[in-house]
Amino acid sequence: MKIHLTSVFVDDQAKALRFYTEILGFVKKHDVPVGEKDRWLTLVSPEEPGGTELLLEPAGHPIVATYRDTLVKDGIPLAQFAVDDVTAEYERLRGLGVRFTQEPLDMGPVTTAVFDDTCGNLIQIASAAQSR
Amino acid sequence: MVAYPVVVADDLFKALADPTRRTILDELTEKSGQTLFEICSRLSMKHRLGISRQAVSQHLAVLEAAGLVETRREGRCKFHDLNTGPLRQIAERWLVPGTSGPKESAP
């Protein structure tokens, strides 16, 4: 068994595609119309074109808002992405206007930060501790 | 009129009496303005405290009742700020201005 796909609920797929590609730097893998207005829209990392896909899933189900809003209020991220250097990525994203709810925090084996993806979710980025 | 400061003092000393709550204050001293998620991360990763999110939330409510923690909504997130103001009550209650404690007896 392999983890092939994971997903985040997004308010607006077109807006999410822009944020996740133009700001975060992922690339589109699949874009297939589903139903009247929804798309099967997945992304991959340019560093791993054959790797796990991220599905930008329409947040149409009525329970999604409650689920996400409650987690966001407490600052809980819904997905985690790996980066080489959280502090460098934090500076890069902040320069692009991304709002962070947690600045880079050294927690020993890992450094993390949390930002708002503007599509309804908080996302955590993490990097393993740099060898000193 | 007289009871009010006593109640406030009770809340304050109760809040400070717990080591986990003092650790939360330590972490907020390092950086004010943290989400519940960040406070939980710091307690579990930095301090190795095995404590549930619900328990941390209850500790924060006690700190907030004592006025040591204030919360604010920014966007859709709730942030916790440190307020050391109530600690002045402790200083003003027993410390006499202009002295540094009991006079030492001359040899």
Tab-separated table of N, CA, C and O in Angstrom, chain A residues 4-52:
chain	number	residue	atom	x	y	z
A	4	HIS	N	-0.834	7.748	-2.137
A	4	HIS	CA	-0.768	8.279	-3.497
A	4	HIS	C	-1.344	9.686	-3.572
A	4	HIS	O	-0.924	10.509	-4.366
A	5	LEU	N	-2.335	9.948	-2.706
A	5	LEU	CA	-3.080	11.201	-2.812
A	5	LEU	C	-3.505	11.658	-1.422
A	5	LEU	O	-3.901	10.848	-0.590
A	6	THR	N	-3.403	12.957	-1.203
A	6	THR	CA	-3.972	13.522	0.019
A	6	THR	C	-4.699	14.797	-0.409
A	6	THR	O	-4.537	15.241	-1.546
A	7	SER	N	-5.534	15.344	0.449
A	7	SER	CA	-6.345	16.458	-0.031
A	7	SER	C	-6.505	17.555	1.007
A	7	SER	O	-6.360	17.322	2.211
A	8	VAL	N	-6.760	18.753	0.506
A	8	VAL	CA	-7.221	19.840	1.373
A	8	VAL	C	-8.502	20.389	0.752
A	8	VAL	O	-8.633	20.442	-0.477
A	9	PHE	N	-9.454	20.759	1.610
A	9	PHE	CA	-10.681	21.397	1.129
A	9	PHE	C	-10.369	22.860	0.829
A	9	PHE	O	-9.716	23.535	1.640
A	10	VAL	N	-10.819	23.333	-0.324
A	10	VAL	CA	-10.585	24.743	-0.665
A	10	VAL	C	-11.900	25.422	-1.021
A	10	VAL	O	-12.791	24.812	-1.617
A	11	ASP	N	-11.992	26.710	-0.644
A	11	ASP	CA	-13.222	27.462	-0.892
A	11	ASP	C	-13.461	27.649	-2.387
A	11	ASP	O	-14.583	27.629	-2.861
A	12	ASP	N	-12.373	27.888	-3.122
A	12	ASP	CA	-12.476	28.261	-4.535
A	12	ASP	C	-11.297	27.584	-5.251
A	12	ASP	O	-10.141	27.924	-5.005
A	13	GLN	N	-11.612	26.644	-6.132
A	13	GLN	CA	-10.537	25.861	-6.754
A	13	GLN	C	-9.606	26.709	-7.625
A	13	GLN	O	-8.392	26.481	-7.637
A	14	ALA	N	-10.175	27.684	-8.353
A	14	ALA	CA	-9.333	28.510	-9.233
A	14	ALA	C	-8.363	29.355	-8.407
A	14	ALA	O	-7.170	29.458	-8.721
A	15	LYS	N	-8.883	29.922	-7.321
A	15	LYS	CA	-8.043	30.738	-6.442
A	15	LYS	C	-6.986	29.862	-5.765
A	15	LYS	O	-5.815	30.252	-5.643
A	16	ALA	N	-7.396	28.677	-5.353
A	16	ALA	CA	-6.469	27.756	-4.695
A	16	ALA	C	-5.353	27.344	-5.650
A	16	ALA	O	-4.181	27.263	-5.261
A	17	LEU	N	-5.721	27.085	-6.913
A	17	LEU	CA	-4.714	26.693	-7.904
A	17	LEU	C	-3.659	27.789	-8.036
A	17	LEU	O	-2.459	27.508	-8.081
A	18	ARG	N	-4.110	29.050	-8.052
A	18	ARG	CA	-3.153	30.164	-8.159
A	18	ARG	C	-2.235	30.196	-6.937
A	18	ARG	O	-1.010	30.317	-7.056
A	19	PHE	N	-2.818	30.104	-5.738
A	19	PHE	CA	-1.994	30.193	-4.528
A	19	PHE	C	-1.004	29.030	-4.442
A	19	PHE	O	0.191	29.225	-4.192
A	20	TYR	N	-1.505	27.830	-4.702
A	20	TYR	CA	-0.657	26.653	-4.522
A	20	TYR	C	0.420	26.519	-5.610
A	20	TYR	O	1.455	25.891	-5.376
A	21	THR	N	0.179	27.114	-6.788
A	21	THR	CA	1.210	27.054	-7.839
A	21	THR	C	2.078	28.317	-7.816
A	21	THR	O	3.288	28.234	-7.721
A	22	GLU	N	1.437	29.497	-7.872
A	22	GLU	CA	2.215	30.737	-8.008
A	22	GLU	C	2.957	31.107	-6.730
A	22	GLU	O	4.075	31.628	-6.784
A	23	ILE	N	2.348	30.874	-5.577
A	23	ILE	CA	2.985	31.260	-4.315
A	23	ILE	C	3.806	30.104	-3.742
A	23	ILE	O	4.987	30.239	-3.424
A	24	LEU	N	3.166	28.937	-3.615
A	24	LEU	CA	3.869	27.813	-2.984
A	24	LEU	C	4.816	27.106	-3.951
A	24	LEU	O	5.815	26.520	-3.514
A	25	GLY	N	4.497	27.136	-5.254
A	25	GLY	CA	5.425	26.563	-6.233
A	25	GLY	C	5.145	25.137	-6.665
A	25	GLY	O	5.971	24.491	-7.311
A	26	PHE	N	3.951	24.605	-6.318
A	26	PHE	CA	3.592	23.272	-6.811
A	26	PHE	C	3.209	23.360	-8.282
A	26	PHE	O	2.991	24.462	-8.814
A	27	VAL	N	3.139	22.206	-8.955
A	27	VAL	CA	2.722	22.206	-10.363
A	27	VAL	C	1.483	21.336	-10.548
A	27	VAL	O	1.298	20.344	-9.843
A	28	LYS	N	0.669	21.742	-11.522
A	28	LYS	CA	-0.588	21.028	-11.769
A	28	LYS	C	-0.302	19.669	-12.391
A	28	LYS	O	0.523	19.549	-13.283
A	29	LYS	N	-1.023	18.648	-11.909
A	29	LYS	CA	-0.834	17.307	-12.469
A	29	LYS	C	-2.085	16.877	-13.238
A	29	LYS	O	-2.008	16.516	-14.392
A	30	HIS	N	-3.241	16.921	-12.611
A	30	HIS	CA	-4.492	16.561	-13.274
A	30	HIS	C	-5.513	17.673	-13.098
A	30	HIS	O	-5.584	18.286	-12.037
A	31	ASP	N	-6.292	17.913	-14.146
A	31	ASP	CA	-7.342	18.917	-14.092
A	31	ASP	C	-8.486	18.426	-14.967
A	31	ASP	O	-8.482	18.611	-16.175
A	32	VAL	N	-9.455	17.740	-14.346
A	32	VAL	CA	-10.545	17.098	-15.085
A	32	VAL	C	-11.880	17.625	-14.569
A	32	VAL	O	-12.113	17.616	-13.355
A	33	PRO	N	-12.740	18.114	-15.478
A	33	PRO	CA	-14.050	18.600	-15.018
A	33	PRO	C	-14.868	17.470	-14.396
A	33	PRO	O	-14.873	16.347	-14.906
A	34	VAL	N	-15.521	17.801	-13.272
A	34	VAL	CA	-16.387	16.828	-12.583
A	34	VAL	C	-17.702	17.541	-12.287
A	34	VAL	O	-17.705	18.554	-11.590
A	35	GLY	N	-18.782	17.031	-12.837
A	35	GLY	CA	-20.077	17.658	-12.584
A	35	GLY	C	-20.149	19.022	-13.257
A	35	GLY	O	-19.456	19.290	-14.242
A	36	GLU	N	-20.967	19.907	-12.679
A	36	GLU	CA	-21.235	21.188	-13.334
A	36	GLU	C	-20.070	22.168	-13.241
A	36	GLU	O	-19.733	22.849	-14.201
A	37	LYS	N	-19.463	22.280	-12.039
A	37	LYS	CA	-18.443	23.314	-11.884
A	37	LYS	C	-17.188	22.832	-11.160
A	37	LYS	O	-16.204	23.552	-11.084
A	38	ASP	N	-17.231	21.633	-10.623
A	38	ASP	CA	-16.074	21.136	-9.876
A	38	ASP	C	-15.035	20.507	-10.811
A	38	ASP	O	-15.339	20.142	-11.939
A	39	ARG	N	-13.806	20.438	-10.305
A	39	ARG	CA	-12.716	19.837	-11.076
A	39	ARG	C	-11.985	18.821	-10.204
A	39	ARG	O	-11.865	19.014	-8.995
A	40	TRP	N	-11.500	17.775	-10.842
A	40	TRP	CA	-10.550	16.880	-10.171
A	40	TRP	C	-9.197	17.522	-10.416
A	40	TRP	O	-8.622	17.427	-11.500
A	41	LEU	N	-8.724	18.225	-9.397
A	41	LEU	CA	-7.578	19.113	-9.573
A	41	LEU	C	-6.478	18.679	-8.612
A	41	LEU	O	-6.632	18.797	-7.394
A	42	THR	N	-5.386	18.157	-9.170
A	42	THR	CA	-4.307	17.705	-8.284
A	42	THR	C	-2.986	18.370	-8.645
A	42	THR	O	-2.768	18.810	-9.778
A	43	LEU	N	-2.124	18.443	-7.636
A	43	LEU	CA	-0.821	19.085	-7.777
A	43	LEU	C	0.262	18.123	-7.319
A	43	LEU	O	-0.001	17.211	-6.530
A	44	VAL	N	1.472	18.386	-7.810
A	44	VAL	CA	2.632	17.662	-7.272
A	44	VAL	C	3.749	18.675	-7.037
A	44	VAL	O	3.702	19.802	-7.531
A	45	SER	N	4.731	18.226	-6.286
A	45	SER	CA	5.913	19.061	-6.099
A	45	SER	C	6.796	18.953	-7.334
A	45	SER	O	6.967	17.861	-7.878
A	46	PRO	N	7.366	20.080	-7.810
A	46	PRO	CA	8.288	20.005	-8.955
A	46	PRO	C	9.524	19.162	-8.629
A	46	PRO	O	10.180	18.650	-9.524
A	47	GLU	N	9.801	19.004	-7.330
A	47	GLU	CA	10.948	18.188	-6.924
A	47	GLU	C	10.625	16.696	-7.009
A	47	GLU	O	11.523	15.861	-6.925
A	48	GLU	N	9.313	16.388	-7.122
A	48	GLU	CA	8.876	14.987	-7.106
A	48	GLU	C	7.646	14.832	-8.012
A	48	GLU	O	6.541	14.603	-7.524
A	49	PRO	N	7.839	14.942	-9.348
A	49	PRO	CA	6.686	14.926	-10.263
A	49	PRO	C	5.880	13.629	-10.183
A	49	PRO	O	4.684	13.619	-10.470
A	50	GLY	N	6.519	12.543	-9.785
A	50	GLY	CA	5.799	11.273	-9.674
A	50	GLY	C	5.365	10.974	-8.245
A	50	GLY	O	4.908	9.876	-7.950
A	51	GLY	N	5.533	11.971	-7.365
A	51	GLY	CA	5.261	11.757	-5.935
A	51	GLY	C	3.799	11.901	-5.579
A	51	GLY	O	2.924	11.995	-6.450
A	52	THR	N	3.546	11.943	-4.284
A	52	THR	CA	2.180	12.052	-3.766
A	52	THR	C	1.488	13.289	-4.331
A	52	THR	O	2.074	14.373	-4.374
